[in-house]
Structures are given as C-alpha cells and as structure tokens.
PDB file of C-alpha atoms and ligand atoms in Angstrom:
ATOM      1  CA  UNK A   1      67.308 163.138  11.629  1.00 66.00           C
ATOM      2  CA  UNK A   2      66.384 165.741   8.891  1.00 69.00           C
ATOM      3  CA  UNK A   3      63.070 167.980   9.250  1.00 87.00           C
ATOM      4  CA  UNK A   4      60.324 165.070   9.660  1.00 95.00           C
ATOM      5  CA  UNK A   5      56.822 166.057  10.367  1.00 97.00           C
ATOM      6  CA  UNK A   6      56.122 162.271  11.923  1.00 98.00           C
ATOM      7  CA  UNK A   7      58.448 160.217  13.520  1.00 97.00           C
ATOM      8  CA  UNK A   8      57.259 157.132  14.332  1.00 98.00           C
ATOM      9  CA  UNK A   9      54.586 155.941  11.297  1.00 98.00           C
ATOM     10  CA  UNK A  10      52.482 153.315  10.813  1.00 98.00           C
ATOM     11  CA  UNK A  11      51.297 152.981   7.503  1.00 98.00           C
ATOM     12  CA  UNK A  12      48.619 151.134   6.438  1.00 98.00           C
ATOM     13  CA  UNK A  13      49.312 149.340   2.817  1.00 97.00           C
ATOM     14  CA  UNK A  14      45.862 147.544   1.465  1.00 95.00           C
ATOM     15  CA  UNK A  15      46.837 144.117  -0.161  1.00 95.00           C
ATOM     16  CA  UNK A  16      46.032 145.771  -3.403  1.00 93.00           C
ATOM     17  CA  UNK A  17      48.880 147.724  -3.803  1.00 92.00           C
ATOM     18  CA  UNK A  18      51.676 144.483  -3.356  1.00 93.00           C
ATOM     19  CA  UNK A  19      49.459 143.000  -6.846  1.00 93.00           C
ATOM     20  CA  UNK A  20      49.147 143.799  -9.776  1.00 81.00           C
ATOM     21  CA  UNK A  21      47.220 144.634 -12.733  1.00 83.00           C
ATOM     22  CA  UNK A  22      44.314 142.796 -11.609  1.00 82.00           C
ATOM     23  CA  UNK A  23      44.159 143.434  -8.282  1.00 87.00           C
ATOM     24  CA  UNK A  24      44.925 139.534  -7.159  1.00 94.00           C
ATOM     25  CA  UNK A  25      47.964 137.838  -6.382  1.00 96.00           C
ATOM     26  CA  UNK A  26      52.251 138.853  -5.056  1.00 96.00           C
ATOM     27  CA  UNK A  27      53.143 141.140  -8.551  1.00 96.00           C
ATOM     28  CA  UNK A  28      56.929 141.379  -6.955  1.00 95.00           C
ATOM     29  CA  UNK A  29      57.978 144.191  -9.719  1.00 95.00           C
ATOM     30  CA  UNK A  30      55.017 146.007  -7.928  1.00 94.00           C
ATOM     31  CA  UNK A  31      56.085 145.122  -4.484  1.00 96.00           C
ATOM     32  CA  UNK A  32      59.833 146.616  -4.980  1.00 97.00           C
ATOM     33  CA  UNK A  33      58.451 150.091  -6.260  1.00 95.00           C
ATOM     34  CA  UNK A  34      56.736 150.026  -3.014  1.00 96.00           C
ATOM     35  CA  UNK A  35      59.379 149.318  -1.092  1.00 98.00           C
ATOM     36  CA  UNK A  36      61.653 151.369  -2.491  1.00 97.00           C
ATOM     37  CA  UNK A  37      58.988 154.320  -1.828  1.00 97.00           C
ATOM     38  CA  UNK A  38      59.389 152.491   1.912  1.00 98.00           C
ATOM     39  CA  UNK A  39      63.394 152.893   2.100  1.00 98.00           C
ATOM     40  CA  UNK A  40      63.176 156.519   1.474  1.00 97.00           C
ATOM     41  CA  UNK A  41      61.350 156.893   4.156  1.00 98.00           C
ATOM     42  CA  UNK A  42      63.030 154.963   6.161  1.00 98.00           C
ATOM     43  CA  UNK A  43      66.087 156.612   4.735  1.00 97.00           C
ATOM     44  CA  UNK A  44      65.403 160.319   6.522  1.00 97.00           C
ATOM     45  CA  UNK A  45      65.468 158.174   9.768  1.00 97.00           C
ATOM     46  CA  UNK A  46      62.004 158.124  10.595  1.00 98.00           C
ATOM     47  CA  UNK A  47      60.283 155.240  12.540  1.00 98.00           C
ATOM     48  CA  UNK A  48      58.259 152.680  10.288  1.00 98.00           C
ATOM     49  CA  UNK A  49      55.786 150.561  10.734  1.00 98.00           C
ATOM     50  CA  UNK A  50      53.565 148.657   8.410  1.00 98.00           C
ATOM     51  CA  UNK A  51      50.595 146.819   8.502  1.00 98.00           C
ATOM     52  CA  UNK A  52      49.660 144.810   5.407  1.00 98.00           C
ATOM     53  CA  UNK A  53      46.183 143.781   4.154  1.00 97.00           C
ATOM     54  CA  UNK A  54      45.118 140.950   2.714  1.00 97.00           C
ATOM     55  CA  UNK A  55      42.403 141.376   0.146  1.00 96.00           C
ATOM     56  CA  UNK A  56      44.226 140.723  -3.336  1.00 96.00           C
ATOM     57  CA  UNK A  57      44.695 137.366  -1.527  1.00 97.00           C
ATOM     58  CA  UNK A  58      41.166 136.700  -0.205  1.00 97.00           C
ATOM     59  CA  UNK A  59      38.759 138.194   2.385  1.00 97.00           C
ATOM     60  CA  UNK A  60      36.723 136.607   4.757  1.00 97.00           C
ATOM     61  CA  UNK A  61      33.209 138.271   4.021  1.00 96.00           C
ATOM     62  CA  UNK A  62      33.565 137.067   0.062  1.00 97.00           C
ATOM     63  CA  UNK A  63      34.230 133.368   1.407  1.00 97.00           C
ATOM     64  CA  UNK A  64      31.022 134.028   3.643  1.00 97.00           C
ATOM     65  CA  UNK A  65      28.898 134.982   1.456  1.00 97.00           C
ATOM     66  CA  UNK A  66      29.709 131.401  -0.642  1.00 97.00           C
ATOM     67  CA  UNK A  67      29.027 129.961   2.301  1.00 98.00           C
ATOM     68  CA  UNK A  68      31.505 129.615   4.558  1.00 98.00           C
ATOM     69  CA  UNK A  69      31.206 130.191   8.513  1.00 98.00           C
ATOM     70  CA  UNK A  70      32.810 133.355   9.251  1.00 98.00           C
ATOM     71  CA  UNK A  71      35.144 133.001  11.242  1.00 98.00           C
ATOM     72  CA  UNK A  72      36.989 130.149   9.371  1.00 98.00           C
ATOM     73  CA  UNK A  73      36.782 132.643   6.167  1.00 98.00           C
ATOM     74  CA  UNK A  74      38.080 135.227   8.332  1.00 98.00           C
ATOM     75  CA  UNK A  75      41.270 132.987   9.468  1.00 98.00           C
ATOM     76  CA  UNK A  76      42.097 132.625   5.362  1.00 98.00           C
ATOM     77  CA  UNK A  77      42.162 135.957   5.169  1.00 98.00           C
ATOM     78  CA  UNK A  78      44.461 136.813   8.166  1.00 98.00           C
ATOM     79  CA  UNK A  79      46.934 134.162   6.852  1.00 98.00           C
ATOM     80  CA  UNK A  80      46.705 135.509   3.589  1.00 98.00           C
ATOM     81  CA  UNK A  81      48.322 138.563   4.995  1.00 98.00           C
ATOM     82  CA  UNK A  82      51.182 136.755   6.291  1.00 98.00           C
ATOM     83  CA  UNK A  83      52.156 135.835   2.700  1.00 98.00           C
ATOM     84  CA  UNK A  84      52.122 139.228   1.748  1.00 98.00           C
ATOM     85  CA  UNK A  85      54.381 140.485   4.860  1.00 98.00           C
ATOM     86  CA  UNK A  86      56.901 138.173   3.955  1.00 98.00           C
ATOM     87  CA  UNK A  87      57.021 139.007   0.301  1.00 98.00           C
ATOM     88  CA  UNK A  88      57.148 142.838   1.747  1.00 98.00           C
ATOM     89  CA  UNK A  89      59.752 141.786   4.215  1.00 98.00           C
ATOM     90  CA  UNK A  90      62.068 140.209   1.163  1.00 98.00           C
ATOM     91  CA  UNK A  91      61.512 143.006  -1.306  1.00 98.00           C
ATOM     92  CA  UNK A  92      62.554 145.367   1.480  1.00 98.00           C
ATOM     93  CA  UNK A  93      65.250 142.833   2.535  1.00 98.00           C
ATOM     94  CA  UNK A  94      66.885 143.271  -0.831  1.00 98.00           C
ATOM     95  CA  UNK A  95      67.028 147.003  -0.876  1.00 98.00           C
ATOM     96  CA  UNK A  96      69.059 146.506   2.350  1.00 98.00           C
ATOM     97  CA  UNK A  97      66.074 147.583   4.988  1.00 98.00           C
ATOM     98  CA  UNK A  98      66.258 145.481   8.228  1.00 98.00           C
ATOM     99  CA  UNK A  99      62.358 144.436   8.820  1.00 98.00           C
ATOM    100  CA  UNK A 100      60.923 142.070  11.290  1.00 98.00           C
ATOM    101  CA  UNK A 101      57.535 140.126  10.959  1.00 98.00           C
ATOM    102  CA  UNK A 102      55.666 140.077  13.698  1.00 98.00           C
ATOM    103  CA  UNK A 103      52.293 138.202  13.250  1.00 98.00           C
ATOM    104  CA  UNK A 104      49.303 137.838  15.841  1.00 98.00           C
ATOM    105  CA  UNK A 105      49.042 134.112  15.082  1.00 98.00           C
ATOM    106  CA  UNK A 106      51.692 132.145  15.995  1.00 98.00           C
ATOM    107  CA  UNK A 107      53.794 130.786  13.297  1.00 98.00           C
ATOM    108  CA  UNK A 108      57.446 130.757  14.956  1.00 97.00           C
ATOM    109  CA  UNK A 109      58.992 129.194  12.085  1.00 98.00           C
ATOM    110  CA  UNK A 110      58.293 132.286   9.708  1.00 98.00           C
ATOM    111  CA  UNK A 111      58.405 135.562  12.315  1.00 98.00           C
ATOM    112  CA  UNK A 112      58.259 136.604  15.128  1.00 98.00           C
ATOM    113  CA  UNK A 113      54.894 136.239  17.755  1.00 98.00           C
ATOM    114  CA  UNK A 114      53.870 139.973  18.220  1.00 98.00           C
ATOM    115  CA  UNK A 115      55.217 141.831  21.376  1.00 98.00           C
ATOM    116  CA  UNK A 116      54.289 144.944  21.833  1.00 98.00           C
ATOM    117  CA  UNK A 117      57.595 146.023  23.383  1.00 98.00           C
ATOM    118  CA  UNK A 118      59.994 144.263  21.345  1.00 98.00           C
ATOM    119  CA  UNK A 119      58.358 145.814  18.054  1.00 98.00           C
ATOM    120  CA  UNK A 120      58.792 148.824  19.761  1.00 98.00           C
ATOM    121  CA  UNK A 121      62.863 147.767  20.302  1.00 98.00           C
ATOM    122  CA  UNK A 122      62.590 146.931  17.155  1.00 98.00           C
ATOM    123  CA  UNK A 123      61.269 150.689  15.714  1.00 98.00           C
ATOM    124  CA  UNK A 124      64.032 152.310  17.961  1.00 98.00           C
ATOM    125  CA  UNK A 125      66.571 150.594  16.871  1.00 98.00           C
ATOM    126  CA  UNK A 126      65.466 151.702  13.194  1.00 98.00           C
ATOM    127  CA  UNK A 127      63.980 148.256  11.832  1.00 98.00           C
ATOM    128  CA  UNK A 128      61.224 148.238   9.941  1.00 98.00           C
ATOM    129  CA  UNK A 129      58.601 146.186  11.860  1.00 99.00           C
ATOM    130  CA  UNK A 130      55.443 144.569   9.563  1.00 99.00           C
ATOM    131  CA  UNK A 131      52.301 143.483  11.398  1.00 98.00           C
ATOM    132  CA  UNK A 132      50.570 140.493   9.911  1.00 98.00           C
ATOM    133  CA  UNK A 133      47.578 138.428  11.285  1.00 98.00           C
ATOM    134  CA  UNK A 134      45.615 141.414  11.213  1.00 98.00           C
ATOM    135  CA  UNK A 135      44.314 141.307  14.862  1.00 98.00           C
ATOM    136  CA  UNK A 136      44.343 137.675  14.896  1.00 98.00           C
ATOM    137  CA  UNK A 137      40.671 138.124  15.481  1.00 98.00           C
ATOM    138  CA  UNK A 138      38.044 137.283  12.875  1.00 98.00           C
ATOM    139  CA  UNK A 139      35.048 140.083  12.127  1.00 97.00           C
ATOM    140  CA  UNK A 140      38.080 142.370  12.326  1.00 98.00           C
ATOM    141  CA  UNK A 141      39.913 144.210   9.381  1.00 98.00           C
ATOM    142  CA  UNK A 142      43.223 145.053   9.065  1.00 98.00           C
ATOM    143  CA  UNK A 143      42.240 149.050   8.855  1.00 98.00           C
ATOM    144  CA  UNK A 144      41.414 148.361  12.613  1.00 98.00           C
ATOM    145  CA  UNK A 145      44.488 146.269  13.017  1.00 98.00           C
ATOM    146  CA  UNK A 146      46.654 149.464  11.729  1.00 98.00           C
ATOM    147  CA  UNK A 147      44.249 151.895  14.311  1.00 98.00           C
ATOM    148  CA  UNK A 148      45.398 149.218  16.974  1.00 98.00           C
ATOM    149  CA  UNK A 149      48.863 148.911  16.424  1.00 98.00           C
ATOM    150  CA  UNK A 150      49.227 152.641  15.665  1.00 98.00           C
ATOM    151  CA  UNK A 151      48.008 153.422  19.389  1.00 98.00           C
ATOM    152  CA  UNK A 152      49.792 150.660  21.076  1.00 98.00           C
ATOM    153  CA  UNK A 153      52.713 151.576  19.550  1.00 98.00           C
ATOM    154  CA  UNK A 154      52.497 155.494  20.147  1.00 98.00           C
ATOM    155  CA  UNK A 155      52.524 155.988  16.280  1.00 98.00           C
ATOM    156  CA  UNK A 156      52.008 159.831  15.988  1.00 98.00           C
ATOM    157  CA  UNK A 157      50.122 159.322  12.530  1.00 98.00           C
ATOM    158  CA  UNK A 158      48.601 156.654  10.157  1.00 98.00           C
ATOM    159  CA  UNK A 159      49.578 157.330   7.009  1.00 98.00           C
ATOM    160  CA  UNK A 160      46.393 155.196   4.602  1.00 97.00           C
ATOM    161  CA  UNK A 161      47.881 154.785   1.033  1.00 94.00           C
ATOM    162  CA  UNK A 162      45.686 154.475  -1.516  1.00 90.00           C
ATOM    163  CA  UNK A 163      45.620 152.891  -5.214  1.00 85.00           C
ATOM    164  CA  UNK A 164      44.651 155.484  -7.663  1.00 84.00           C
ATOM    165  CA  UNK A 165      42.461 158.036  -4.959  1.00 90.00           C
ATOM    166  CA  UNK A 166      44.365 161.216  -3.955  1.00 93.00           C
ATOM    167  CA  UNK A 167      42.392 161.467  -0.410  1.00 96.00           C
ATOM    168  CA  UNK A 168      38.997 161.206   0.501  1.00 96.00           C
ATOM    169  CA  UNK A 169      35.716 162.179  -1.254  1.00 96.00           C
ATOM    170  CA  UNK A 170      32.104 163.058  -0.751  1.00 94.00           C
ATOM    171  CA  UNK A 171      31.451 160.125  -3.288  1.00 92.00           C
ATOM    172  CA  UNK A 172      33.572 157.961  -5.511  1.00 89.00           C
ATOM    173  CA  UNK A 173      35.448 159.856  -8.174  1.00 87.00           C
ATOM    174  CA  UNK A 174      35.285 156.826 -10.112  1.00 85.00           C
ATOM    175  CA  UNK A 175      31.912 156.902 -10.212  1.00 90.00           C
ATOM    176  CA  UNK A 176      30.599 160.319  -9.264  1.00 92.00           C
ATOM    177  CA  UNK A 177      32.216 163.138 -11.538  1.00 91.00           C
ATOM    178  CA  UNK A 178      30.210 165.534  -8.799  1.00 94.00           C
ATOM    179  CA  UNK A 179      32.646 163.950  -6.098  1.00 94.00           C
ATOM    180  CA  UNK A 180      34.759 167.152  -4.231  1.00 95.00           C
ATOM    181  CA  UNK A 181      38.255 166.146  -2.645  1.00 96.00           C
ATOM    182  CA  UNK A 182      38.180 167.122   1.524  1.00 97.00           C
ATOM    183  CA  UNK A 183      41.755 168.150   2.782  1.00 97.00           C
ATOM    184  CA  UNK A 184      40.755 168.111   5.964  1.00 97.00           C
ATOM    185  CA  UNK A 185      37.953 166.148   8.417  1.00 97.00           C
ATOM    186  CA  UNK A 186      38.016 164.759  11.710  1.00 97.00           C
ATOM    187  CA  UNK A 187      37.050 161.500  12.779  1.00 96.00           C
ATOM    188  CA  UNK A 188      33.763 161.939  13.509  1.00 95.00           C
ATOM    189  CA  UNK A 189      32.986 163.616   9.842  1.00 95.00           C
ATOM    190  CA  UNK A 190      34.123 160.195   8.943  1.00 95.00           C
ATOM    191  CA  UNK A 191      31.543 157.942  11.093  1.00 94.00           C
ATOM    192  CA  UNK A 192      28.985 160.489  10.665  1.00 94.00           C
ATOM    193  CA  UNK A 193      29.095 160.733   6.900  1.00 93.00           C
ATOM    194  CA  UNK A 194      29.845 157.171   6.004  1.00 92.00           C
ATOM    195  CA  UNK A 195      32.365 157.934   4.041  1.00 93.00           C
ATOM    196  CA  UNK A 196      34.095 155.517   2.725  1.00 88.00           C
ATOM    197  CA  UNK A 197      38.124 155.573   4.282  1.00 92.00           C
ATOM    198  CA  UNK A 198      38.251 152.992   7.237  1.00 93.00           C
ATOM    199  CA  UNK A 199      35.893 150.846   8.745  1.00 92.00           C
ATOM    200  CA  UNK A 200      33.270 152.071  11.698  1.00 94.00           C
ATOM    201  CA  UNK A 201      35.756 150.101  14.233  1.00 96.00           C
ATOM    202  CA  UNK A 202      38.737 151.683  13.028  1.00 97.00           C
ATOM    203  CA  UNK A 203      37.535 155.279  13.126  1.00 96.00           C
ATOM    204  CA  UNK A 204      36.498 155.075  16.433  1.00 95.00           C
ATOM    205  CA  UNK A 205      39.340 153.523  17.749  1.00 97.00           C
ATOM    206  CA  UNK A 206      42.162 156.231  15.831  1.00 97.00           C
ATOM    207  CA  UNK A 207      39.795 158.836  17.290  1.00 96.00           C
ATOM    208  CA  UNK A 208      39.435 157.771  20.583  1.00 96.00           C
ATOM    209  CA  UNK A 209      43.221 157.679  20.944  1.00 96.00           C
ATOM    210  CA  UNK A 210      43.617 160.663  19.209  1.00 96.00           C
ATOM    211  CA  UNK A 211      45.812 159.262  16.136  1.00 97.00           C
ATOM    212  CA  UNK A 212      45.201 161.721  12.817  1.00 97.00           C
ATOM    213  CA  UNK A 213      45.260 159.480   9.670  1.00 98.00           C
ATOM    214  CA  UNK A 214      46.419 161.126   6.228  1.00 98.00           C
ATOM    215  CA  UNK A 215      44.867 159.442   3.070  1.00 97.00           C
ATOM    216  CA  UNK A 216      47.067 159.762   0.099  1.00 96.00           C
ATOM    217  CA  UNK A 217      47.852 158.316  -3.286  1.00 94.00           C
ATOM    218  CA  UNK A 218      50.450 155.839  -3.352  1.00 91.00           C
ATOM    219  CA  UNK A 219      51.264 155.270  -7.066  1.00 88.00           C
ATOM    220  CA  UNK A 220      52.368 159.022  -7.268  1.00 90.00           C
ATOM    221  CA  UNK A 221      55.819 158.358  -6.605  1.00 91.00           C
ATOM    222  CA  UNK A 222      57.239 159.585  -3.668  1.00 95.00           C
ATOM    223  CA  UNK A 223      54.453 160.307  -2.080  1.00 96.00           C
ATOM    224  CA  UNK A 224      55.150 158.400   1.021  1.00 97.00           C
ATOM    225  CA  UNK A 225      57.861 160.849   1.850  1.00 97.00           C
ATOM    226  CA  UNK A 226      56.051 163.653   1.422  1.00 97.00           C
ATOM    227  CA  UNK A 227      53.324 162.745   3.508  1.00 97.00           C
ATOM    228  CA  UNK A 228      56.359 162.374   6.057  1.00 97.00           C
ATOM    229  CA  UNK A 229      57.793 165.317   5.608  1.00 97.00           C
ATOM    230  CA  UNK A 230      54.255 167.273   6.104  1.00 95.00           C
ATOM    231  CA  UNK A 231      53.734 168.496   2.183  1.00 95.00           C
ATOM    232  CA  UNK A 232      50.015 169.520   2.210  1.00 94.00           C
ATOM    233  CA  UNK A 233      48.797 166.526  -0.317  1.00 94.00           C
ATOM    234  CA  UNK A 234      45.692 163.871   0.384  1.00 96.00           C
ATOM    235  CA  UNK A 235      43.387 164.756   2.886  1.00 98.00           C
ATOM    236  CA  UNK A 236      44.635 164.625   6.908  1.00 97.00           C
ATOM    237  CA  UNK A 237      41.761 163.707   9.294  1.00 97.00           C
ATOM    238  CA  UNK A 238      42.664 164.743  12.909  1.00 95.00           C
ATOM    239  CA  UNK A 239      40.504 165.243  15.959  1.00 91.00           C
ATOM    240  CA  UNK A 240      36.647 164.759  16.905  1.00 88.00           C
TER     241      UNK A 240
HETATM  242  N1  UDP B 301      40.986 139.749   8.813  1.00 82.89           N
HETATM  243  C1  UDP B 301      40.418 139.332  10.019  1.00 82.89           C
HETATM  244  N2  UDP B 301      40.787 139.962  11.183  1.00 82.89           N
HETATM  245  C2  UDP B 301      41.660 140.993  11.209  1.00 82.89           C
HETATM  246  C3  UDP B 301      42.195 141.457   9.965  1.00 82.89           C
HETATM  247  C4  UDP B 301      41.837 140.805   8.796  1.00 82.89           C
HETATM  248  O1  UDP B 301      39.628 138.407  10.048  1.00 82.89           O
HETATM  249  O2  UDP B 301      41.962 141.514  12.301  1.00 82.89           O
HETATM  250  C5  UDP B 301      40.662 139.009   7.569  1.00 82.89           C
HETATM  251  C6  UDP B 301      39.319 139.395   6.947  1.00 82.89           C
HETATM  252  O3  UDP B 301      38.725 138.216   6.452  1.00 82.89           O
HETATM  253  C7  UDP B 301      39.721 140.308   5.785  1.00 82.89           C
HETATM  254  C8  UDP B 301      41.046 139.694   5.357  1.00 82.89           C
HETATM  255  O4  UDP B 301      41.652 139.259   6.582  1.00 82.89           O
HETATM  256  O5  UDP B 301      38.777 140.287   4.753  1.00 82.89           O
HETATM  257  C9  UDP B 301      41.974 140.627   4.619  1.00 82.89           C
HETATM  258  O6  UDP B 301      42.101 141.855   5.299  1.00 82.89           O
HETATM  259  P1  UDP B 301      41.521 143.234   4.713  1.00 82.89           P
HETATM  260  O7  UDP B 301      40.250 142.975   3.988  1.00 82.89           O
HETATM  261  O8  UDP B 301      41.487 144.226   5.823  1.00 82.89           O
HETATM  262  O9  UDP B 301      42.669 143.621   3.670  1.00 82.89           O
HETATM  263  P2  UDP B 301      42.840 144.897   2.710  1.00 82.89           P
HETATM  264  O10 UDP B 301      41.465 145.349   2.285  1.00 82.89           O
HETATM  265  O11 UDP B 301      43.527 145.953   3.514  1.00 82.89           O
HETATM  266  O12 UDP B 301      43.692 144.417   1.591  1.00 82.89           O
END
C-alpha cells in the first residue's frame, strides 16, 4: 500500500453531491466525477466505505412540516437513500470498483441486509462497501448513520465532503463575509459552539468513540485523496 495517512475510511457523501445543478434528483455525469474521485482512492489500496445521504431526494423533517407523521416521512427519506447507493454502486461499477450495498432495511432483492462483519469481509477484501437506510431508524440522520458505521466498523477517520465549503466556519461564508475558516477543533468545540458540521447525535457519538472527522471540499478535484494521504486541507476535528 503506498504512504496512506487512513486506512480504513468512511466517508460521508450528502445526497447533494450525486445531483446536480439544483440540488434535487440522480445527475449521473455528476455521480461518475465522484466516483472517479472514489477509485483513486480506492486505487492507493486504502479501505472505503461510504455512507450516502438522502436529501436531494427528500427528507423527513420537510415532509413533517407539510404534515406528515414523522416517522413515515422519515422512512421516505431512508429509502430515498437506497436509490442513491445504487446509482453510486453502478457509476462505481463501471469504473471497474467492486462495491456492495448493504442497507439497514431489508430489501434482499437489491443488496445486501447489513452485517457488521461481512461489510467488514467485504472492506478487507478491498470492496467498496455503501451503507444505505441510514440507521433504519427514523429521527435519525445519516451524519449519525456515518458516526455509527464509522465506529462499528473501526474506521480510523470520517472523511465529511462538502459541496462548495472548504471546512468549517464560525458562520456561513455564504452569508457572513466575517466568517474565519478553523483547521482544527475537537468535538466538543463542535456541540458547544453549534456550529454547523454534523448533527448533536453525531458529534457525540464520533467523539465518544474517539473517531476525528476531516471536513473538506469535494468539488476541488482530488481532494478525496488528499485528505487520504494527510495533505493539511479542510479543517480535521479530533478529540474532546
Ligand atoms: N433518515 C432517517 N434515519 C436515518 C437516516 C436518514 O430517518 O438514520 C431520513 C431522514 O428523513 C433524512 C433523510 O433520511 O431527512 C435523508 O437523510 P439526510 O437528511 O441525512 O441526507 P443528507 O443531508 O446527507 O443528504
């Protein structure tokens, strides 16, 4: 394996960054530059695992908020993230990459139920392995599904990519031209602050089992790898 700073990954892609333009909907041109950014990766030999979100498809607390009961707004959201895996899992597929799906809800037909130790089998013997179902919990997002998996799977690192945000901020760049870039926090910065990265849930749980989480921008290309290879970009939180 060459000079890796991570071996085993688990990155976190929002369902954002498999649309396009607009945010909504599978933009496959999209989804191939992202998993050719993937391949490289996986390319150096490192260990990858992915967990895909679901909100260019639909999230639960939108559907709540028109109305629906949670948790059955929460369920549409989860599946939606199953259609993304798969279009993931072909794109990848076509560059060559074996990938499983493993989902948290049942659907035999389509992947694989998730098993802890056979993704694991799965990581060693260099597939790619994509988590979808989120937790197969509702209330639940799939930032806490990736702080999950990450620990259950010894991951040593989540690697968050973001669309268009080079790490984390004191305020939204977007918004806030007063906004300074952090290259470094810890967890607890995080929850205290209420900054905006992950969910309450998800911080906890990466810091309680001591996972560090590097927030980076994915549509700088080849980003992913240098993240993985431990180039000082985005902003690495790490510790309590
Ligand atoms: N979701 C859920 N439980 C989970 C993960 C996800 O109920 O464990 C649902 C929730 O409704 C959420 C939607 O799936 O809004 C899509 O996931 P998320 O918003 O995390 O996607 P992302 O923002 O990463 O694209």
């Amino acid at each position: 394996m060459t000079d890796v700073k991570y071996k085993r990954v688990l990155l976190k892609l929002s369902g954002e960054a498999l649309a396009g333009e607009q945010g909504r909907g599978i933009n496959p041109p999209e989804i191939m530059k992202v998993a050719k950014e993937i391949k490289d990766v996986h390319d150096l030999g490192v260990q990858v695992a992915i967990v895909v979100g679901g909100g260019n498809m639909w999230r639960g607390e939108a559907g709540a908020q028109m109305g629906m009961e949670r948790s059955q707004a929460d369920y549409i959201g989860m599946l939606g993230t199953v259609m993304n895996a798969l279009a993931l899992q072909d794109n990848l597929e076509q560059l060559d990459v074996p990938t499983r799906v493993q989902t948290s809800i049942e659907m035999r037909q389509i992947a694989e139920p998730y098993i802890r130790r056979k993704a694991i089998r799965h990581l060693e013997k260099n597939r790619i392995v994509i988590f979808a179902a989120g937790t197969g919990s509702p209330y639940f997002s799939t930032d806490t599904t990736a702080a999950l998996r990450a620990s259950e799977i010894n991951a040593d690192v989540i690697l968050m990519a973001k669309n268009g945000v080079d790490g984390i901020y004191s305020a939204d760049p977007r918004k806030d031209e007063t906004a300074t870039k952090f290259d470094k926090l810890t967890h607890m910065d995080i929850i205290n602050r209420g900054l905006n990265v992950m969910d309450t849930t998800a911080s906890s749980l990466s810091m309680e089992n001591d996972i560090p989480l590097v927030v980076f921008n994915m549509n700088e290309r080849g980003n992913i790898k240098k993240v993985v290879e431990g180039a000082p970009i985005g902003t690495t939180v790490e510790g309590k």
